[in-house]
Amino acid sequence: MVKCVSILGATGSIGRQSLDIIRHLGLEVGALTAGSNVARMAQQCREFRPKLAVMATREAAEQLREALNDPEISVAWGEEGLLEAAALPEADCVITAVVGMLGLKPTLAAIRQKKRIGLANKETLVCAGELVMAEARAYGAEIIPVDSEHSAIFQCLLGAGEKRAVRRLILTCSGGPFFGMDREALSKVTKADALRHPNWRMGQKITIDCATLMNKGLEVIEAMHLYGVPAEQVDVLIHRQSIVHSMVEFVDGAVMAQLGVADMRLPIQLAMTYPQREECVVERLDLTACAGLTFSRPDMEAFPCLALARQCAARGGNACAAMNGANEEAVRLFLEEKIGFTDIYDRVAQAVAAVPYISAPSLEDILRTDALARRAVSEKP
Ligand code: NDP
Ligand code: MG
């Protein structure tokens, strides 16, 4: 089990649940970071006494410093602060729970300090999976997935040995709030409808990604990088009950699955306790109370984001970074109610086509691709 944890994005959905687990396990806290929520950050700092607290802006950091008035907690801000938090020597584990590509540089910084990474921030792997995984191998940093599907696969592969003999990984997908709707009906849904996820309470960006099924597309790419398999070996099945969190089919036909209640605190805890398991605060699964477990194929026509993600995964290079950047921007515009729900896919597909292809992108190329893709979405007439 790890001893001291830093959390990038402590005030968010994954961040708060990570602190629940830290409280439950009695671990120490190294650094905590947030965007603008000073009140919640101040409260977390008072309870968990981090060495370092980081806000996105100088103003927010000054407000936090004033609110804390505590010489034992250093306060920093901006990208530099986030990098300092990621590399803080006291912590042996960093939970990456910021949203989006913003997490890329701090994740690399934590890897270079050989921290265990509890990886929630999937956009980082989508944009720069090759670079991140290569750095993790080079520095010997462990990456333990926090995303529930990838944690399930991680658990299904425990004991599978070096030669894993995997035929395919099967990611389950709740289908989101718009399951069963066609493109015509989807063109009329509102932001409030899209934010109503049936099974999970999460941050706004991922909740919209779940509604478009882009989240599952991002997860196919995340799985490719984490488990070193091509996208064709990563299948997706709609499973409305969110009880089977994902599966692995082996070459002999055996299928391993991980089941549990829909509560992110289990994968979060495992990322901290692995290779051990500990008692957890989550509810127990009562299989007799489950009406039935169903599995079906996703509707790729109504939800074309998933197909687009597969195309980008097959293309490789900077294609996934372009798609991710475009999607972050399109979701932002949708949340500001400037574009409609089906415009998200249209804008992302156009941006992906507009950004020049680079087959072996460097970190700089990826950052530039991200910026170009965002601009292609926001500047569309
Ligand atoms: P939230 O939106 O709930 O939290 C985001 C965190 O990032 C908050 O702490 C926020 O601070 C901080 N933040 C926002 N903007 C900035 C900024 N400019 N600079 C620094 N920090 C910033 O997101 P989630 O917890 O839902 O998701 C986090 C990641 O985990 C995502 O990549 C998501 O895909 C992934 N994930 C989430 C799951 C979930 O159940 N929520 C499940 C699986 C994966 P503030 O509060 O101040 O705005
Ligand atoms: Mg997931």
CSV table of C-alpha atoms and ligand atoms in Angstrom, one decimal:
chain,number,residue,atom,x,y,z
A,1,MET,CA,0.0,0.0,0.0
A,2,VAL,CA,1.2,3.6,-0.7
A,3,LYS,CA,1.9,5.9,2.2
A,4,CYS,CA,1.4,9.5,1.0
A,5,VAL,CA,-0.8,10.6,-1.9
A,6,SER,CA,-1.0,13.8,-4.0
A,7,ILE,CA,-4.2,14.5,-5.9
A,8,LEU,CA,-4.3,16.6,-9.0
A,9,GLY,CA,-8.0,17.8,-9.2
A,10,ALA,CA,-8.8,17.3,-5.5
A,11,THR,CA,-12.0,19.2,-5.5
A,12,GLY,CA,-13.7,17.3,-8.4
A,13,SER,CA,-15.7,14.1,-8.4
A,14,ILE,CA,-12.7,11.7,-8.4
A,15,GLY,CA,-10.7,14.0,-6.2
A,16,ARG,CA,-13.3,14.1,-3.4
A,17,GLN,CA,-13.8,10.3,-3.6
A,18,SER,CA,-10.0,9.8,-3.4
A,19,LEU,CA,-10.0,11.9,-0.2
A,20,ASP,CA,-12.8,9.7,1.2
A,21,ILE,CA,-10.5,6.7,0.6
A,22,ILE,CA,-7.4,8.5,2.0
A,23,ARG,CA,-9.4,9.2,5.2
A,24,HIS,CA,-10.6,5.6,5.3
A,25,LEU,CA,-7.1,4.1,4.9
A,26,GLY,CA,-5.5,6.7,7.1
A,27,LEU,CA,-2.9,7.8,4.4
A,28,GLU,CA,-1.0,11.0,4.3
A,29,VAL,CA,-1.6,13.8,1.8
A,30,GLY,CA,1.3,15.4,-0.1
A,31,ALA,CA,-0.2,18.0,-2.5
A,32,LEU,CA,-3.7,18.9,-3.4
A,33,THR,CA,-4.6,21.0,-6.5
A,34,ALA,CA,-7.8,22.6,-7.8
A,35,GLY,CA,-9.0,25.1,-10.4
A,36,SER,CA,-11.1,27.9,-8.9
A,37,ASN,CA,-13.0,26.3,-6.0
A,38,VAL,CA,-11.2,28.1,-3.1
A,39,ALA,CA,-13.9,27.3,-0.5
A,40,ARG,CA,-13.7,23.5,-1.0
A,41,MET,CA,-10.0,23.5,-1.3
A,42,ALA,CA,-9.6,25.4,2.0
A,43,GLN,CA,-11.9,22.9,3.7
A,44,GLN,CA,-9.9,20.0,2.3
A,45,CYS,CA,-6.6,21.6,3.4
A,46,ARG,CA,-7.8,22.1,6.9
A,47,GLU,CA,-8.8,18.4,7.2
A,48,PHE,CA,-5.9,16.8,5.3
A,49,ARG,CA,-3.0,19.2,6.0
A,50,PRO,CA,-1.2,18.9,2.6
A,51,LYS,CA,2.4,20.2,2.3
A,52,LEU,CA,1.4,22.1,-0.9
A,53,ALA,CA,-2.0,23.4,-2.2
A,54,VAL,CA,-2.2,24.6,-5.8
A,55,MET,CA,-4.9,26.7,-7.5
A,56,ALA,CA,-5.3,27.5,-11.3
A,57,THR,CA,-4.8,31.2,-11.0
A,58,ARG,CA,-2.8,33.7,-8.9
A,59,GLU,CA,-6.0,35.3,-7.6
A,60,ALA,CA,-7.5,32.0,-6.4
A,61,ALA,CA,-4.1,31.1,-4.8
A,62,GLU,CA,-4.1,34.4,-2.9
A,63,GLN,CA,-7.7,33.9,-1.7
A,64,LEU,CA,-6.7,30.4,-0.5
A,65,ARG,CA,-3.6,31.7,1.3
A,66,GLU,CA,-5.7,34.2,3.1
A,67,ALA,CA,-8.4,31.7,3.9
A,68,LEU,CA,-5.9,29.2,5.3
A,69,ASN,CA,-3.5,31.7,7.0
A,70,ASP,CA,-1.3,28.7,7.7
A,71,PRO,CA,2.5,28.9,7.3
A,72,GLU,CA,2.8,25.0,7.2
A,73,ILE,CA,0.9,24.8,3.9
A,74,SER,CA,2.6,26.3,0.9
A,75,VAL,CA,0.3,27.7,-1.8
A,76,ALA,CA,1.2,27.9,-5.5
A,77,TRP,CA,-0.7,28.4,-8.7
A,78,GLY,CA,-0.8,27.8,-12.5
A,79,GLU,CA,1.0,25.2,-14.6
A,80,GLU,CA,4.2,25.6,-12.5
A,81,GLY,CA,2.3,24.8,-9.3
A,82,LEU,CA,0.6,21.8,-10.9
A,83,LEU,CA,4.0,20.4,-12.0
A,84,GLU,CA,5.4,21.0,-8.5
A,85,ALA,CA,2.5,19.2,-7.0
A,86,ALA,CA,2.9,16.3,-9.3
A,87,ALA,CA,6.6,15.9,-8.4
A,88,LEU,CA,6.4,16.6,-4.7
A,89,PRO,CA,9.0,14.4,-3.1
A,90,GLU,CA,6.9,13.4,0.0
A,91,ALA,CA,4.2,11.6,-2.1
A,92,ASP,CA,4.7,8.1,-3.4
A,93,CYS,CA,1.4,8.1,-5.4
A,94,VAL,CA,-0.3,10.7,-7.5
A,95,ILE,CA,-4.0,10.5,-8.4
A,96,THR,CA,-4.5,12.3,-11.8
A,97,ALA,CA,-8.0,13.6,-11.5
A,98,VAL,CA,-8.0,16.9,-13.5
A,99,VAL,CA,-10.1,17.0,-16.6
A,100,GLY,CA,-8.6,16.9,-20.1
A,101,MET,CA,-5.2,17.3,-21.7
A,102,LEU,CA,-4.2,19.7,-18.9
A,103,GLY,CA,-3.1,16.6,-17.1
A,104,LEU,CA,-0.5,15.6,-19.6
A,105,LYS,CA,2.6,17.5,-18.4
A,106,PRO,CA,1.9,16.9,-14.7
A,107,THR,CA,1.4,13.2,-15.3
A,108,LEU,CA,4.8,13.1,-17.1
A,109,ALA,CA,6.4,15.0,-14.2
A,110,ALA,CA,5.0,12.5,-11.7
A,111,ILE,CA,6.2,9.6,-13.9
A,112,ARG,CA,9.7,11.0,-14.0
A,113,GLN,CA,9.8,11.1,-10.2
A,114,LYS,CA,8.8,7.3,-10.3
A,115,LYS,CA,5.5,7.9,-8.5
A,116,ARG,CA,2.8,5.4,-8.7
A,117,ILE,CA,0.1,7.0,-10.9
A,118,GLY,CA,-3.5,6.4,-10.1
A,119,LEU,CA,-4.7,7.4,-13.5
A,120,ALA,CA,-8.2,8.8,-13.8
A,121,ASN,CA,-7.3,11.5,-16.4
A,122,LYS,CA,-7.9,9.4,-19.5
A,123,GLU,CA,-7.4,12.3,-21.9
A,124,THR,CA,-3.7,12.2,-21.2
A,125,LEU,CA,-3.4,8.7,-22.5
A,126,VAL,CA,-5.7,9.4,-25.5
A,127,CYS,CA,-3.5,12.3,-26.6
A,128,ALA,CA,-0.1,11.0,-25.8
A,129,GLY,CA,-0.4,7.3,-24.9
A,130,GLU,CA,2.8,6.2,-26.6
A,131,LEU,CA,4.9,8.9,-24.9
A,132,VAL,CA,3.3,8.4,-21.5
A,133,MET,CA,3.7,4.6,-21.5
A,134,ALA,CA,7.2,4.8,-22.9
A,135,GLU,CA,8.2,7.2,-20.1
A,136,ALA,CA,6.5,5.0,-17.5
A,137,ARG,CA,8.5,2.0,-18.7
A,138,ALA,CA,11.8,4.1,-18.9
A,139,TYR,CA,11.4,5.4,-15.3
A,140,GLY,CA,9.8,2.2,-13.9
A,141,ALA,CA,6.7,4.2,-12.7
A,142,GLU,CA,3.6,2.1,-12.2
A,143,ILE,CA,0.4,3.2,-13.8
A,144,ILE,CA,-2.7,1.8,-12.1
A,145,PRO,CA,-6.0,2.7,-13.8
A,146,VAL,CA,-8.7,4.4,-11.8
A,147,ASP,CA,-11.3,4.4,-14.6
A,148,SER,CA,-13.7,1.6,-13.6
A,149,GLU,CA,-13.5,-0.3,-16.9
A,150,HIS,CA,-9.8,-0.3,-17.0
A,151,SER,CA,-9.5,-1.2,-13.3
A,152,ALA,CA,-11.8,-4.1,-14.1
A,153,ILE,CA,-9.5,-5.3,-16.9
A,154,PHE,CA,-6.5,-4.8,-14.6
A,155,GLN,CA,-8.2,-7.0,-12.0
A,156,CYS,CA,-9.2,-9.6,-14.6
A,157,LEU,CA,-5.6,-9.8,-15.8
A,158,LEU,CA,-4.1,-10.4,-12.3
A,159,GLY,CA,-2.5,-13.8,-12.4
A,160,ALA,CA,-2.7,-14.1,-16.2
A,161,GLY,CA,1.1,-14.2,-16.3
A,162,GLU,CA,3.6,-12.7,-18.8
A,163,LYS,CA,2.1,-14.3,-21.9
A,164,ARG,CA,-1.4,-13.1,-21.2
A,165,ALA,CA,-3.1,-15.1,-24.1
A,166,VAL,CA,-5.9,-12.5,-24.4
A,167,ARG,CA,-8.3,-12.7,-27.3
A,168,ARG,CA,-10.1,-9.4,-26.6
A,169,LEU,CA,-10.9,-6.9,-23.9
A,170,ILE,CA,-14.6,-6.2,-23.5
A,171,LEU,CA,-15.4,-2.7,-22.2
A,172,THR,CA,-18.9,-2.3,-20.9
A,173,CYS,CA,-20.9,0.9,-21.4
A,174,SER,CA,-24.0,2.0,-19.7
A,175,GLY,CA,-25.3,3.6,-22.9
A,176,GLY,CA,-25.8,6.9,-21.1
A,177,PRO,CA,-29.0,8.9,-20.8
A,178,PHE,CA,-29.9,8.7,-24.5
A,179,PHE,CA,-29.8,5.0,-25.0
A,180,GLY,CA,-32.2,3.9,-27.7
A,181,MET,CA,-32.6,7.4,-29.3
A,182,ASP,CA,-31.9,8.1,-33.0
A,183,ARG,CA,-30.0,11.1,-34.4
A,184,GLU,CA,-33.2,13.0,-35.1
A,185,ALA,CA,-34.3,12.8,-31.4
A,186,LEU,CA,-30.7,13.5,-30.3
A,187,SER,CA,-30.6,16.8,-32.2
A,188,LYS,CA,-33.3,18.1,-29.7
A,189,VAL,CA,-31.9,17.1,-26.4
A,190,THR,CA,-30.7,19.8,-23.9
A,191,LYS,CA,-27.8,20.3,-21.7
A,192,ALA,CA,-29.9,19.3,-18.6
A,193,ASP,CA,-31.0,16.1,-20.3
A,194,ALA,CA,-27.4,15.3,-21.2
A,195,LEU,CA,-26.2,15.9,-17.6
A,196,ARG,CA,-28.6,13.3,-16.2
A,197,HIS,CA,-26.5,10.1,-16.3
A,198,PRO,CA,-28.5,7.0,-15.2
A,199,ASN,CA,-25.9,5.2,-13.1
A,200,TRP,CA,-22.9,7.5,-12.2
A,201,ARG,CA,-22.5,11.0,-10.6
A,202,MET,CA,-19.4,12.5,-12.3
A,203,GLY,CA,-17.9,15.8,-13.4
A,204,GLN,CA,-19.7,17.6,-16.3
A,205,LYS,CA,-17.2,16.9,-19.1
A,206,ILE,CA,-17.2,13.2,-18.7
A,207,THR,CA,-21.0,13.1,-18.2
A,208,ILE,CA,-21.4,14.7,-21.6
A,209,ASP,CA,-18.8,12.3,-23.1
A,210,CYS,CA,-20.9,9.5,-21.7
A,211,ALA,CA,-24.0,10.9,-23.4
A,212,THR,CA,-22.3,11.1,-26.8
A,213,LEU,CA,-20.5,7.7,-26.2
A,214,MET,CA,-17.2,9.6,-26.9
A,215,ASN,CA,-16.3,8.5,-23.4
A,216,LYS,CA,-16.3,4.9,-24.6
A,217,GLY,CA,-14.2,5.9,-27.6
A,218,LEU,CA,-11.7,7.6,-25.3
A,219,GLU,CA,-11.7,4.4,-23.2
A,220,VAL,CA,-11.0,2.1,-26.2
A,221,ILE,CA,-7.9,4.2,-26.8
A,222,GLU,CA,-7.0,4.3,-23.1
A,223,ALA,CA,-7.2,0.5,-23.0
A,224,MET,CA,-5.0,0.1,-26.1
A,225,HIS,CA,-2.2,2.0,-24.4
A,226,LEU,CA,-2.6,0.5,-21.0
A,227,TYR,CA,-2.7,-3.0,-22.2
A,228,GLY,CA,-0.7,-2.8,-25.4
A,229,VAL,CA,-3.4,-4.2,-27.7
A,230,PRO,CA,-4.7,-2.8,-31.1
A,231,ALA,CA,-8.1,-1.1,-31.0
A,232,GLU,CA,-9.7,-4.0,-32.9
A,233,GLN,CA,-9.0,-6.2,-29.9
A,234,VAL,CA,-11.0,-3.9,-27.7
A,235,ASP,CA,-14.7,-4.5,-27.9
A,236,VAL,CA,-17.6,-2.5,-26.5
A,237,LEU,CA,-20.9,-3.9,-25.2
A,238,ILE,CA,-23.8,-1.9,-23.9
A,239,HIS,CA,-24.6,-3.1,-20.3
A,240,ARG,CA,-27.3,-0.9,-18.9
A,241,GLN,CA,-27.0,-2.0,-15.3
A,242,SER,CA,-23.3,-1.0,-14.8
A,243,ILE,CA,-22.6,-4.0,-12.6
A,244,VAL,CA,-20.1,-5.9,-14.8
A,245,HIS,CA,-17.4,-3.2,-15.1
A,246,SER,CA,-15.5,-4.9,-18.0
A,247,MET,CA,-14.2,-8.3,-19.1
A,248,VAL,CA,-11.3,-10.1,-20.6
A,249,GLU,CA,-11.8,-13.0,-23.1
A,250,PHE,CA,-8.8,-15.4,-23.2
A,251,VAL,CA,-7.7,-17.5,-26.2
A,252,ASP,CA,-9.2,-20.6,-24.8
A,253,GLY,CA,-12.7,-19.0,-24.6
A,254,ALA,CA,-12.7,-18.3,-20.8
A,255,VAL,CA,-14.1,-14.9,-20.0
A,256,MET,CA,-13.2,-13.1,-16.8
A,257,ALA,CA,-15.3,-10.3,-15.5
A,258,GLN,CA,-15.2,-7.9,-12.5
A,259,LEU,CA,-18.5,-7.1,-10.9
A,260,GLY,CA,-19.4,-4.6,-8.2
A,261,VAL,CA,-21.8,-1.7,-7.4
A,262,ALA,CA,-21.3,1.4,-9.4
A,263,ASP,CA,-18.9,3.3,-7.0
A,264,MET,CA,-15.6,4.7,-8.2
A,265,ARG,CA,-14.2,4.4,-4.7
A,266,LEU,CA,-13.4,0.8,-5.2
A,267,PRO,CA,-11.1,1.3,-8.2
A,268,ILE,CA,-9.6,4.4,-6.5
A,269,GLN,CA,-8.8,2.4,-3.4
A,270,LEU,CA,-7.3,-0.5,-5.3
A,271,ALA,CA,-5.0,2.0,-7.1
A,272,MET,CA,-3.7,3.0,-3.6
A,273,THR,CA,-3.6,-0.5,-1.9
A,274,TYR,CA,-2.5,-2.7,-4.8
A,275,PRO,CA,-1.1,-5.4,-4.6
A,276,GLN,CA,-3.1,-5.7,-1.4
A,277,ARG,CA,-6.9,-5.4,-1.0
A,278,GLU,CA,-8.4,-3.8,2.0
A,279,GLU,CA,-11.9,-3.4,3.5
A,280,CYS,CA,-13.7,-0.7,1.5
A,281,VAL,CA,-16.4,1.8,2.2
A,282,VAL,CA,-18.5,0.8,-0.8
A,283,GLU,CA,-21.8,-1.0,-0.6
A,284,ARG,CA,-21.7,-4.8,-1.2
A,285,LEU,CA,-23.1,-6.2,-4.4
A,286,ASP,CA,-26.3,-8.1,-3.9
A,287,LEU,CA,-26.6,-10.3,-7.0
A,288,THR,CA,-30.1,-11.5,-5.9
A,289,ALA,CA,-31.2,-7.9,-6.1
A,290,CYS,CA,-30.1,-7.5,-9.7
A,291,ALA,CA,-33.1,-8.0,-12.0
A,292,GLY,CA,-30.9,-9.2,-14.8
A,293,LEU,CA,-27.7,-8.5,-16.6
A,294,THR,CA,-28.1,-7.6,-20.3
A,295,PHE,CA,-25.5,-7.0,-23.1
A,296,SER,CA,-25.9,-5.6,-26.6
A,297,ARG,CA,-24.0,-3.9,-29.4
A,298,PRO,CA,-23.8,-0.1,-29.4
A,299,ASP,CA,-25.7,1.9,-32.1
A,300,MET,CA,-22.8,3.4,-34.0
A,301,GLU,CA,-25.0,5.4,-36.3
A,302,ALA,CA,-26.8,7.3,-33.6
A,303,PHE,CA,-23.6,7.6,-31.6
A,304,PRO,CA,-20.9,8.2,-34.3
A,305,CYS,CA,-18.3,9.5,-31.8
A,306,LEU,CA,-17.4,5.9,-30.9
A,307,ALA,CA,-16.8,5.0,-34.6
A,308,LEU,CA,-14.7,8.2,-35.0
A,309,ALA,CA,-12.6,7.3,-32.0
A,310,ARG,CA,-12.0,3.9,-33.6
A,311,GLN,CA,-10.9,5.5,-36.9
A,312,CYS,CA,-8.5,7.8,-35.0
A,313,ALA,CA,-7.1,4.9,-33.0
A,314,ALA,CA,-6.5,3.0,-36.3
A,315,ARG,CA,-4.8,6.1,-37.9
A,316,GLY,CA,-2.5,6.6,-34.9
A,317,GLY,CA,0.0,9.5,-35.0
A,318,ASN,CA,-1.6,12.7,-33.8
A,319,ALA,CA,-5.2,11.7,-34.8
A,320,CYS,CA,-6.3,10.9,-31.3
A,321,ALA,CA,-4.8,14.1,-29.9
A,322,ALA,CA,-6.7,16.1,-32.5
A,323,MET,CA,-10.0,14.3,-31.7
A,324,ASN,CA,-9.5,14.8,-28.0
A,325,GLY,CA,-8.7,18.5,-28.2
A,326,ALA,CA,-11.7,19.0,-30.6
A,327,ASN,CA,-13.9,17.1,-28.3
A,328,GLU,CA,-12.9,19.1,-25.2
A,329,GLU,CA,-13.6,22.3,-27.0
A,330,ALA,CA,-16.9,21.1,-28.5
A,331,VAL,CA,-18.1,19.9,-25.0
A,332,ARG,CA,-17.2,23.2,-23.6
A,333,LEU,CA,-19.3,25.0,-26.2
A,334,PHE,CA,-22.2,22.6,-25.6
A,335,LEU,CA,-22.0,23.2,-21.8
A,336,GLU,CA,-22.1,26.9,-22.5
A,337,GLU,CA,-25.2,26.2,-24.7
A,338,LYS,CA,-23.6,27.6,-27.8
A,339,ILE,CA,-23.9,24.5,-29.9
A,340,GLY,CA,-26.4,21.6,-29.9
A,341,PHE,CA,-25.8,18.0,-28.8
A,342,THR,CA,-25.3,16.5,-32.3
A,343,ASP,CA,-23.1,19.4,-33.3
A,344,ILE,CA,-20.5,17.9,-30.9
A,345,TYR,CA,-19.8,15.0,-33.3
A,346,ASP,CA,-20.0,17.2,-36.4
A,347,ARG,CA,-17.5,19.7,-35.1
A,348,VAL,CA,-15.1,17.1,-33.8
A,349,ALA,CA,-15.2,15.2,-37.1
A,350,GLN,CA,-14.6,18.4,-39.1
A,351,ALA,CA,-11.7,19.4,-36.8
A,352,VAL,CA,-10.1,15.9,-37.1
A,353,ALA,CA,-10.2,16.2,-40.9
A,354,ALA,CA,-8.8,19.7,-40.8
A,355,VAL,CA,-5.7,19.2,-38.6
A,356,PRO,CA,-2.6,18.1,-40.5
A,357,TYR,CA,-1.6,14.5,-39.8
A,358,ILE,CA,1.8,13.7,-38.1
A,359,SER,CA,2.7,10.0,-37.9
A,360,ALA,CA,5.2,10.1,-35.0
A,361,PRO,CA,4.4,13.3,-33.0
A,362,SER,CA,6.6,14.7,-30.3
A,363,LEU,CA,5.2,16.2,-27.1
A,364,GLU,CA,5.4,19.7,-28.9
A,365,ASP,CA,3.5,18.3,-31.9
A,366,ILE,CA,0.8,16.9,-29.6
A,367,LEU,CA,0.4,20.3,-27.8
A,368,ARG,CA,0.2,22.1,-31.2
A,369,THR,CA,-2.3,19.5,-32.6
A,370,ASP,CA,-4.4,20.1,-29.5
A,371,ALA,CA,-4.4,23.9,-30.0
A,372,LEU,CA,-5.2,23.6,-33.7
A,373,ALA,CA,-8.0,21.2,-33.1
A,374,ARG,CA,-9.6,23.4,-30.5
A,375,ARG,CA,-9.3,26.4,-32.8
A,376,ALA,CA,-10.9,24.5,-35.7
A,377,VAL,CA,-13.9,23.8,-33.4
A,378,SER,CA,-14.3,27.2,-31.9
A,379,GLU,CA,-13.6,29.2,-35.0
A,380,LYS,CA,-16.0,27.3,-37.2
A,381,PRO,CA,-18.4,29.8,-38.9
B,1,NDP,P1,-14.5,17.2,-12.2
B,1,NDP,O1,-14.9,18.2,-13.2
B,1,NDP,O2,-15.4,16.8,-11.1
B,1,NDP,O3,-13.1,17.7,-11.4
B,1,NDP,C1,-12.1,18.3,-12.1
B,1,NDP,C2,-11.0,18.8,-11.2
B,1,NDP,O4,-10.0,19.5,-12.0
B,1,NDP,C3,-11.5,19.7,-10.1
B,1,NDP,O5,-10.7,19.6,-9.0
B,1,NDP,C4,-11.2,21.1,-10.8
B,1,NDP,O6,-11.1,22.2,-9.8
B,1,NDP,C5,-9.9,20.9,-11.4
B,1,NDP,N1,-9.7,21.8,-12.5
B,1,NDP,C6,-10.6,22.3,-13.4
B,1,NDP,N2,-10.0,23.2,-14.2
B,1,NDP,C7,-8.7,23.3,-13.8
B,1,NDP,C8,-7.6,24.1,-14.3
B,1,NDP,N3,-7.7,25.0,-15.3
B,1,NDP,N4,-6.4,23.9,-13.7
B,1,NDP,C9,-6.3,23.0,-12.7
B,1,NDP,N5,-7.3,22.3,-12.2
B,1,NDP,C10,-8.5,22.4,-12.8
B,1,NDP,O7,-14.0,15.9,-13.0
B,1,NDP,P2,-14.0,14.4,-12.7
B,1,NDP,O8,-13.5,14.2,-11.3
B,1,NDP,O9,-15.4,13.9,-13.1
B,1,NDP,O10,-13.0,13.8,-13.8
B,1,NDP,C11,-11.6,13.9,-13.6
B,1,NDP,C12,-10.9,12.9,-14.6
B,1,NDP,O11,-11.3,11.6,-14.3
B,1,NDP,C13,-11.4,13.1,-16.1
B,1,NDP,O12,-10.4,12.9,-16.9
B,1,NDP,C14,-12.5,12.0,-16.2
B,1,NDP,O13,-12.6,11.6,-17.5
B,1,NDP,C15,-11.9,10.9,-15.3
B,1,NDP,N6,-12.9,10.0,-14.8
B,1,NDP,C16,-13.9,10.4,-14.0
B,1,NDP,C17,-14.8,9.5,-13.5
B,1,NDP,C18,-15.8,10.0,-12.5
B,1,NDP,O14,-16.6,9.2,-12.0
B,1,NDP,N7,-16.0,11.3,-12.2
B,1,NDP,C19,-14.8,8.1,-13.9
B,1,NDP,C20,-13.7,7.8,-14.7
B,1,NDP,C21,-12.8,8.7,-15.2
B,1,NDP,P3,-12.4,23.1,-9.4
B,1,NDP,O15,-13.3,22.2,-8.6
B,1,NDP,O16,-11.8,24.2,-8.7
B,1,NDP,O17,-13.0,23.5,-10.7
B,2,MG,MG,-15.1,4.6,-17.3
